PDB file of C-alpha atoms and ligand atoms in Angstrom:
ATOM      1  CA  MET K 177      -5.438  62.513 182.767  1.00 41.00           C
ATOM      2  CA  THR K 178      -5.043  58.747 182.732  1.00 50.00           C
ATOM      3  CA  ASP K 179      -1.975  58.928 180.481  1.00 80.00           C
ATOM      4  CA  VAL K 180      -0.095  61.183 182.917  1.00 90.00           C
ATOM      5  CA  ARG K 181       2.680  59.356 184.784  1.00 93.00           C
ATOM      6  CA  VAL K 182       4.484  60.920 187.719  1.00 96.00           C
ATOM      7  CA  LEU K 183       7.858  59.613 188.874  1.00 98.00           C
ATOM      8  CA  VAL K 184       8.385  60.095 192.615  1.00 98.00           C
ATOM      9  CA  ILE K 185      12.019  59.811 193.764  1.00 98.00           C
ATOM     10  CA  GLU K 186      11.967  59.937 197.565  1.00 97.00           C
ATOM     11  CA  ASP K 187      13.803  57.723 200.038  1.00 96.00           C
ATOM     12  CA  GLU K 188      11.462  58.316 202.993  1.00 96.00           C
ATOM     13  CA  GLU K 189       9.165  55.407 202.278  1.00 96.00           C
ATOM     14  CA  PRO K 190       6.119  56.558 204.303  1.00 95.00           C
ATOM     15  CA  LEU K 191       6.241  59.935 202.548  1.00 95.00           C
ATOM     16  CA  ALA K 192       6.720  58.313 199.126  1.00 97.00           C
ATOM     17  CA  ASP K 193       3.752  55.999 199.835  1.00 96.00           C
ATOM     18  CA  SER K 194       1.576  58.906 200.895  1.00 96.00           C
ATOM     19  CA  ILE K 195       2.467  60.927 197.781  1.00 97.00           C
ATOM     20  CA  LYS K 196       1.782  57.895 195.576  1.00 96.00           C
ATOM     21  CA  TYR K 197      -1.586  57.290 197.246  1.00 96.00           C
ATOM     22  CA  ASN K 198      -2.679  60.909 196.823  1.00 94.00           C
ATOM     23  CA  LEU K 199      -1.510  61.170 193.209  1.00 95.00           C
ATOM     24  CA  GLU K 200      -3.327  57.957 192.352  1.00 93.00           C
ATOM     25  CA  LEU K 201      -6.529  59.345 193.890  1.00 92.00           C
ATOM     26  CA  GLU K 202      -6.181  62.202 191.390  1.00 89.00           C
ATOM     27  CA  GLY K 203      -5.998  59.688 188.556  1.00 89.00           C
ATOM     28  CA  TYR K 204      -2.265  59.913 187.825  1.00 92.00           C
ATOM     29  CA  GLY K 205      -0.105  56.873 187.189  1.00 93.00           C
ATOM     30  CA  VAL K 206       2.764  56.785 189.689  1.00 96.00           C
ATOM     31  CA  ASP K 207       6.208  55.163 189.765  1.00 97.00           C
ATOM     32  CA  VAL K 208       8.246  55.348 192.962  1.00 97.00           C
ATOM     33  CA  ALA K 209      12.009  55.062 193.403  1.00 97.00           C
ATOM     34  CA  HIS K 210      13.645  55.106 196.858  1.00 97.00           C
ATOM     35  CA  GLY K 211      17.194  55.881 195.743  1.00 96.00           C
ATOM     36  CA  GLY K 212      19.181  57.699 193.101  1.00 96.00           C
ATOM     37  CA  ASN K 213      20.069  54.661 191.008  1.00 97.00           C
ATOM     38  CA  ALA K 214      16.499  53.381 190.828  1.00 97.00           C
ATOM     39  CA  GLY K 215      15.324  56.922 190.092  1.00 97.00           C
ATOM     40  CA  LEU K 216      17.673  57.233 187.148  1.00 96.00           C
ATOM     41  CA  ARG K 217      16.650  53.829 185.798  1.00 96.00           C
ATOM     42  CA  LYS K 218      12.926  54.513 186.141  1.00 96.00           C
ATOM     43  CA  PHE K 219      13.333  57.918 184.524  1.00 96.00           C
ATOM     44  CA  LYS K 220      14.956  56.333 181.457  1.00 94.00           C
ATOM     45  CA  GLU K 221      12.471  53.453 181.264  1.00 93.00           C
ATOM     46  CA  GLY K 222       9.301  55.269 182.211  1.00 90.00           C
ATOM     47  CA  ASP K 223       9.282  58.511 180.181  1.00 88.00           C
ATOM     48  CA  PRO K 224       7.427  60.329 183.014  1.00 94.00           C
ATOM     49  CA  SER K 225       5.165  63.365 182.487  1.00 93.00           C
ATOM     50  CA  LEU K 226       6.495  64.989 185.660  1.00 96.00           C
ATOM     51  CA  VAL K 227       9.162  64.207 188.275  1.00 97.00           C
ATOM     52  CA  LEU K 228       8.952  64.817 192.032  1.00 98.00           C
ATOM     53  CA  LEU K 229      12.552  64.747 193.170  1.00 97.00           C
ATOM     54  CA  ASP K 230      13.844  64.736 196.737  1.00 96.00           C
ATOM     55  CA  VAL K 231      17.164  66.554 197.153  1.00 94.00           C
ATOM     56  CA  MET K 232      18.684  64.296 199.832  1.00 93.00           C
ATOM     57  CA  LEU K 233      18.824  60.808 198.342  1.00 95.00           C
ATOM     58  CA  PRO K 234      21.106  57.806 198.731  1.00 95.00           C
ATOM     59  CA  GLU K 235      23.483  56.945 195.840  1.00 95.00           C
ATOM     60  CA  ILE K 236      22.892  59.983 193.615  1.00 96.00           C
ATOM     61  CA  SER K 237      21.718  63.320 195.009  1.00 95.00           C
ATOM     62  CA  GLY K 238      18.538  64.930 193.758  1.00 95.00           C
ATOM     63  CA  LEU K 239      20.530  67.873 192.417  1.00 94.00           C
ATOM     64  CA  ASP K 240      22.754  65.563 190.354  1.00 95.00           C
ATOM     65  CA  LEU K 241      19.693  63.720 189.066  1.00 96.00           C
ATOM     66  CA  CYS K 242      18.067  67.034 188.142  1.00 95.00           C
ATOM     67  CA  ARG K 243      21.131  67.964 186.099  1.00 93.00           C
ATOM     68  CA  MET K 244      21.127  64.554 184.354  1.00 94.00           C
ATOM     69  CA  PHE K 245      17.407  64.677 183.550  1.00 95.00           C
ATOM     70  CA  ARG K 246      17.643  68.221 182.266  1.00 91.00           C
ATOM     71  CA  ALA K 247      20.465  67.288 179.883  1.00 87.00           C
ATOM     72  CA  THR K 248      18.057  65.211 177.817  1.00 87.00           C
ATOM     73  CA  SER K 249      14.532  66.203 178.805  1.00 89.00           C
ATOM     74  CA  ASP K 250      12.141  69.091 179.194  1.00 88.00           C
ATOM     75  CA  VAL K 251       9.967  67.222 181.712  1.00 92.00           C
ATOM     76  CA  PRO K 252       8.592  69.358 184.572  1.00 94.00           C
ATOM     77  CA  ILE K 253      10.703  68.732 187.707  1.00 95.00           C
ATOM     78  CA  ILE K 254       9.492  69.674 191.201  1.00 95.00           C
ATOM     79  CA  MET K 255      12.222  69.430 193.844  1.00 94.00           C
ATOM     80  CA  ILE K 256      11.374  68.331 197.387  1.00 94.00           C
ATOM     81  CA  THR K 257      13.657  70.246 199.740  1.00 89.00           C
ATOM     82  CA  ALA K 258      14.265  70.149 203.461  1.00 83.00           C
ATOM     83  CA  ARG K 259      12.992  73.012 205.543  1.00 70.00           C
ATOM     84  CA  ASP K 260      15.353  75.987 205.730  1.00 71.00           C
ATOM     85  CA  SER K 261      17.655  74.827 202.943  1.00 74.00           C
ATOM     86  CA  GLU K 262      17.537  77.945 200.777  1.00 76.00           C
ATOM     87  CA  ALA K 263      20.731  76.849 199.042  1.00 80.00           C
ATOM     88  CA  ASP K 264      19.095  73.640 197.787  1.00 80.00           C
ATOM     89  CA  LYS K 265      16.097  75.514 196.415  1.00 77.00           C
ATOM     90  CA  VAL K 266      18.233  77.935 194.477  1.00 79.00           C
ATOM     91  CA  ALA K 267      20.615  75.200 193.305  1.00 83.00           C
ATOM     92  CA  GLY K 268      17.697  73.115 192.042  1.00 83.00           C
ATOM     93  CA  LEU K 269      16.197  76.028 190.135  1.00 83.00           C
ATOM     94  CA  GLU K 270      19.591  76.938 188.701  1.00 82.00           C
ATOM     95  CA  LEU K 271      19.943  73.369 187.457  1.00 85.00           C
ATOM     96  CA  GLY K 272      16.648  73.640 185.642  1.00 86.00           C
ATOM     97  CA  ALA K 273      14.026  72.460 188.122  1.00 90.00           C
ATOM     98  CA  ASP K 274      10.684  74.178 187.546  1.00 89.00           C
ATOM     99  CA  ASP K 275       9.462  74.393 191.096  1.00 88.00           C
ATOM    100  CA  TYR K 276       9.949  73.090 194.623  1.00 88.00           C
ATOM    101  CA  VAL K 277       8.026  72.150 197.731  1.00 90.00           C
ATOM    102  CA  THR K 278       9.521  72.363 201.205  1.00 89.00           C
ATOM    103  CA  LYS K 279       9.086  69.633 203.801  1.00 90.00           C
ATOM    104  CA  PRO K 280       6.747  69.429 205.584  1.00 89.00           C
ATOM    105  CA  PHE K 281       4.153  70.191 202.894  1.00 90.00           C
ATOM    106  CA  SER K 282       0.461  69.401 202.683  1.00 90.00           C
ATOM    107  CA  MET K 283      -0.794  67.005 200.032  1.00 92.00           C
ATOM    108  CA  ARG K 284      -3.158  69.762 198.923  1.00 89.00           C
ATOM    109  CA  GLU K 285      -0.208  72.032 198.204  1.00 89.00           C
ATOM    110  CA  LEU K 286       1.724  69.275 196.453  1.00 93.00           C
ATOM    111  CA  LEU K 287      -1.218  68.363 194.216  1.00 91.00           C
ATOM    112  CA  ALA K 288      -1.750  72.037 193.315  1.00 88.00           C
ATOM    113  CA  ARG K 289       1.898  72.294 192.283  1.00 89.00           C
ATOM    114  CA  VAL K 290       1.698  69.116 190.242  1.00 92.00           C
ATOM    115  CA  ARG K 291      -1.440  70.312 188.437  1.00 89.00           C
ATOM    116  CA  ALA K 292      -0.001  73.773 187.785  1.00 86.00           C
ATOM    117  CA  ASN K 293       3.258  72.394 186.380  1.00 89.00           C
ATOM    118  CA  LEU K 294       1.521  69.865 184.142  1.00 88.00           C
ATOM    119  CA  ARG K 295      -0.850  72.537 182.854  1.00 84.00           C
ATOM    120  CA  ARG K 296       2.005  74.951 182.248  1.00 80.00           C
ATOM    121  CA  HIS K 297       3.951  72.326 180.332  1.00 80.00           C
ATOM    122  CA  GLY K 298       0.891  71.408 178.237  1.00 74.00           C
ATOM    123  CA  MET K 299       0.215  75.059 177.447  1.00 61.00           C
ATOM    124  CA  LYS K 300       3.752  75.450 176.197  1.00 57.00           C
ATOM    125  CA  GLU K 301       3.201  72.593 173.762  1.00 55.00           C
ATOM    126  CA  ASP K 302      -0.116  74.050 172.590  1.00 53.00           C
ATOM    127  CA  PHE K 303       1.658  77.326 171.925  1.00 48.00           C
ATOM    128  CA  ASP K 304       3.090  75.829 168.749  1.00 46.00           C
ATOM    129  CA  PHE K 305      -0.117  76.673 166.922  1.00 49.00           C
ATOM    130  CA  GLU K 306       0.091  80.343 167.768  1.00 51.00           C
ATOM    131  CA  SER K 307       1.975  82.736 165.546  1.00 64.00           C
ATOM    132  CA  GLU K 308       3.578  85.625 167.359  1.00 77.00           C
ATOM    133  CA  VAL K 309       6.896  87.399 166.943  1.00 85.00           C
ATOM    134  CA  LEU K 310       8.104  89.675 169.733  1.00 90.00           C
ATOM    135  CA  SER K 311      11.095  91.957 169.908  1.00 90.00           C
ATOM    136  CA  GLY K 312      12.763  94.461 172.200  1.00 92.00           C
ATOM    137  CA  GLY K 313      16.356  95.591 172.669  1.00 92.00           C
ATOM    138  CA  PRO K 314      18.671  92.871 171.302  1.00 93.00           C
ATOM    139  CA  VAL K 315      16.005  90.173 171.721  1.00 95.00           C
ATOM    140  CA  SER K 316      13.674  88.691 169.158  1.00 94.00           C
ATOM    141  CA  MET K 317      11.337  85.811 169.953  1.00 93.00           C
ATOM    142  CA  ASP K 318       9.340  83.639 167.606  1.00 89.00           C
ATOM    143  CA  VAL K 319       6.656  82.295 169.902  1.00 84.00           C
ATOM    144  CA  ALA K 320       5.285  79.835 167.339  1.00 76.00           C
ATOM    145  CA  ARG K 321       8.692  78.251 166.784  1.00 79.00           C
ATOM    146  CA  HIS K 322       9.769  78.666 170.412  1.00 84.00           C
ATOM    147  CA  GLU K 323      12.983  80.317 169.215  1.00 90.00           C
ATOM    148  CA  VAL K 324      14.910  83.217 170.705  1.00 94.00           C
ATOM    149  CA  GLU K 325      17.714  85.295 169.258  1.00 94.00           C
ATOM    150  CA  VAL K 326      19.848  87.802 171.116  1.00 95.00           C
ATOM    151  CA  ALA K 327      21.783  90.161 168.837  1.00 92.00           C
ATOM    152  CA  GLY K 328      21.173  87.702 166.003  1.00 91.00           C
ATOM    153  CA  GLU K 329      22.481  84.656 167.883  1.00 93.00           C
ATOM    154  CA  ALA K 330      20.198  81.758 168.824  1.00 94.00           C
ATOM    155  CA  VAL K 331      19.797  81.402 172.595  1.00 94.00           C
ATOM    156  CA  ALA K 332      18.183  78.491 174.457  1.00 92.00           C
ATOM    157  CA  LEU K 333      15.630  79.418 177.107  1.00 92.00           C
ATOM    158  CA  ARG K 334      13.873  77.064 179.502  1.00 89.00           C
ATOM    159  CA  PRO K 335      10.060  77.071 179.166  1.00 86.00           C
ATOM    160  CA  ARG K 336       9.440  79.374 182.136  1.00 88.00           C
ATOM    161  CA  GLU K 337      12.247  81.713 181.103  1.00 92.00           C
ATOM    162  CA  PHE K 338      10.688  81.858 177.650  1.00 93.00           C
ATOM    163  CA  GLU K 339       7.250  82.716 179.019  1.00 90.00           C
ATOM    164  CA  LEU K 340       8.652  85.278 181.393  1.00 93.00           C
ATOM    165  CA  LEU K 341      10.648  87.032 178.686  1.00 95.00           C
ATOM    166  CA  ALA K 342       7.643  86.933 176.324  1.00 93.00           C
ATOM    167  CA  THR K 343       5.526  88.536 179.062  1.00 92.00           C
ATOM    168  CA  PHE K 344       8.080  91.339 179.379  1.00 94.00           C
ATOM    169  CA  LEU K 345       8.222  91.923 175.630  1.00 92.00           C
ATOM    170  CA  ARG K 346       4.423  92.027 175.375  1.00 88.00           C
ATOM    171  CA  ASN K 347       4.519  94.756 178.047  1.00 88.00           C
ATOM    172  CA  ARG K 348       7.632  96.659 177.029  1.00 88.00           C
ATOM    173  CA  GLY K 349       8.305  99.776 179.099  1.00 89.00           C
ATOM    174  CA  LEU K 350       5.636  98.880 181.655  1.00 89.00           C
ATOM    175  CA  LEU K 351       6.223  98.058 185.291  1.00 91.00           C
ATOM    176  CA  MET K 352       5.540  94.377 185.903  1.00 92.00           C
ATOM    177  CA  THR K 353       4.928  93.772 189.583  1.00 90.00           C
ATOM    178  CA  ARG K 354       6.236  90.604 191.154  1.00 88.00           C
ATOM    179  CA  ASP K 355       2.687  89.414 191.854  1.00 85.00           C
ATOM    180  CA  ARG K 356       1.619  90.012 188.271  1.00 85.00           C
ATOM    181  CA  LEU K 357       4.617  88.128 186.871  1.00 89.00           C
ATOM    182  CA  ILE K 358       4.104  85.177 189.208  1.00 86.00           C
ATOM    183  CA  THR K 359       0.387  85.012 188.400  1.00 82.00           C
ATOM    184  CA  ASP K 360       1.009  85.295 184.647  1.00 81.00           C
ATOM    185  CA  VAL K 361       3.838  82.809 184.443  1.00 84.00           C
ATOM    186  CA  TRP K 362       3.349  80.402 187.369  1.00 81.00           C
ATOM    187  CA  GLY K 363      -0.418  80.608 187.733  1.00 75.00           C
ATOM    188  CA  ILE K 364      -2.832  81.978 190.269  1.00 65.00           C
ATOM    189  CA  ASP K 365      -2.482  78.911 192.486  1.00 66.00           C
ATOM    190  CA  TYR K 366       1.269  79.302 192.955  1.00 69.00           C
ATOM    191  CA  PHE K 367       2.195  78.830 196.611  1.00 66.00           C
ATOM    192  CA  GLY K 368       5.925  79.449 196.525  1.00 66.00           C
ATOM    193  CA  ASP K 369       7.891  82.481 197.538  1.00 67.00           C
ATOM    194  CA  THR K 370       9.208  85.017 195.081  1.00 71.00           C
ATOM    195  CA  LYS K 371      12.748  83.614 195.138  1.00 82.00           C
ATOM    196  CA  THR K 372      11.727  81.495 192.158  1.00 86.00           C
ATOM    197  CA  LEU K 373      11.004  84.644 190.172  1.00 90.00           C
ATOM    198  CA  ASP K 374      14.343  86.214 191.084  1.00 90.00           C
ATOM    199  CA  VAL K 375      16.249  83.108 190.009  1.00 91.00           C
ATOM    200  CA  HIS K 376      14.490  83.124 186.638  1.00 93.00           C
ATOM    201  CA  ILE K 377      15.174  86.848 186.148  1.00 95.00           C
ATOM    202  CA  LYS K 378      18.851  86.198 186.904  1.00 95.00           C
ATOM    203  CA  ARG K 379      18.994  83.371 184.377  1.00 95.00           C
ATOM    204  CA  ILE K 380      17.341  85.490 181.674  1.00 96.00           C
ATOM    205  CA  ARG K 381      19.750  88.342 182.338  1.00 97.00           C
ATOM    206  CA  LYS K 382      22.695  85.990 181.866  1.00 96.00           C
ATOM    207  CA  LYS K 383      21.318  85.150 178.437  1.00 96.00           C
ATOM    208  CA  ILE K 384      20.269  88.573 177.152  1.00 96.00           C
ATOM    209  CA  GLU K 385      22.287  91.243 178.924  1.00 96.00           C
ATOM    210  CA  PRO K 386      25.742  92.363 177.713  1.00 94.00           C
ATOM    211  CA  ASP K 387      26.625  92.761 181.413  1.00 95.00           C
ATOM    212  CA  PRO K 388      24.186  90.712 183.554  1.00 95.00           C
ATOM    213  CA  LYS K 389      25.416  92.441 186.717  1.00 94.00           C
ATOM    214  CA  LYS K 390      24.405  95.837 185.298  1.00 96.00           C
ATOM    215  CA  PRO K 391      21.217  95.053 183.410  1.00 96.00           C
ATOM    216  CA  GLN K 392      20.219  97.639 180.824  1.00 96.00           C
ATOM    217  CA  TYR K 393      17.139  95.908 179.362  1.00 96.00           C
ATOM    218  CA  LEU K 394      15.555  93.795 182.078  1.00 97.00           C
ATOM    219  CA  VAL K 395      15.753  96.310 184.902  1.00 96.00           C
ATOM    220  CA  THR K 396      14.706  96.153 188.538  1.00 95.00           C
ATOM    221  CA  VAL K 397      12.120  98.620 189.792  1.00 93.00           C
ATOM    222  CA  ARG K 398      13.129  98.636 193.411  1.00 91.00           C
ATOM    223  CA  GLY K 399      10.523  97.346 195.831  1.00 88.00           C
ATOM    224  CA  LEU K 400       7.970  96.778 193.067  1.00 89.00           C
ATOM    225  CA  GLY K 401       9.124  94.457 190.323  1.00 92.00           C
ATOM    226  CA  TYR K 402      10.795  94.634 186.951  1.00 95.00           C
ATOM    227  CA  LYS K 403      10.388  96.161 183.538  1.00 95.00           C
ATOM    228  CA  PHE K 404      11.829  95.696 180.083  1.00 96.00           C
ATOM    229  CA  VAL K 405      13.215  98.879 178.572  1.00 94.00           C
ATOM    230  CA  ASP K 406      14.958  99.209 175.224  1.00 85.00           C
ATOM    231  CA  ASP K 407      15.876 102.834 174.793  1.00 70.00           C
TER     232      ASP K 407
HETATM  233 CA1   CA D 698      15.567  62.218 201.510  1.00 91.81          CA
END
């Protein structure tokens, strides 16, 4: 793990110091930025393995930074949001963040999230050796090439969206409970609420459904979860 570098962008210096200390105990390299401008510079210079990104930052907001990072990079991004700011969580995920933690959080929880997101990202890269083609409805996925087509047109999916859709296609016609999907895609040690899942389902629907508001393939099973149907 010694080659893993985490970029922490957080303007509360005691919190940033505490995060840095705990990540270093785990053997990660850590860069800290206390404002948006420094965060952007360190992101470009440092090529981090993962970014911890506070939403409320001086100079450039965390949400704007998330959008900028995502334009050029697939790096795992965990947003740090204030308590009770549901809008920030959803906005961050919509902009391509992979996960979030809500202040106040325990270092144990933060470290679990960091580990899970790094592992998830690494697994995605290892996937390139696996040959698997999946299809259902208008969708076809080449897992080995990490390519998706919808009705013959190439569509870009974020890593978690890709895994989620692949999970549905491997289990076509079967009810996938929310717990099962979260465990399969986010890992058994996921601490977050299920809003993350709903945001990802919404994003996938936008990309595969003729009318995302009236899904015909990725359908909701009320109170239980979702399933992929194609007839
Ligand atoms: Ca802040």
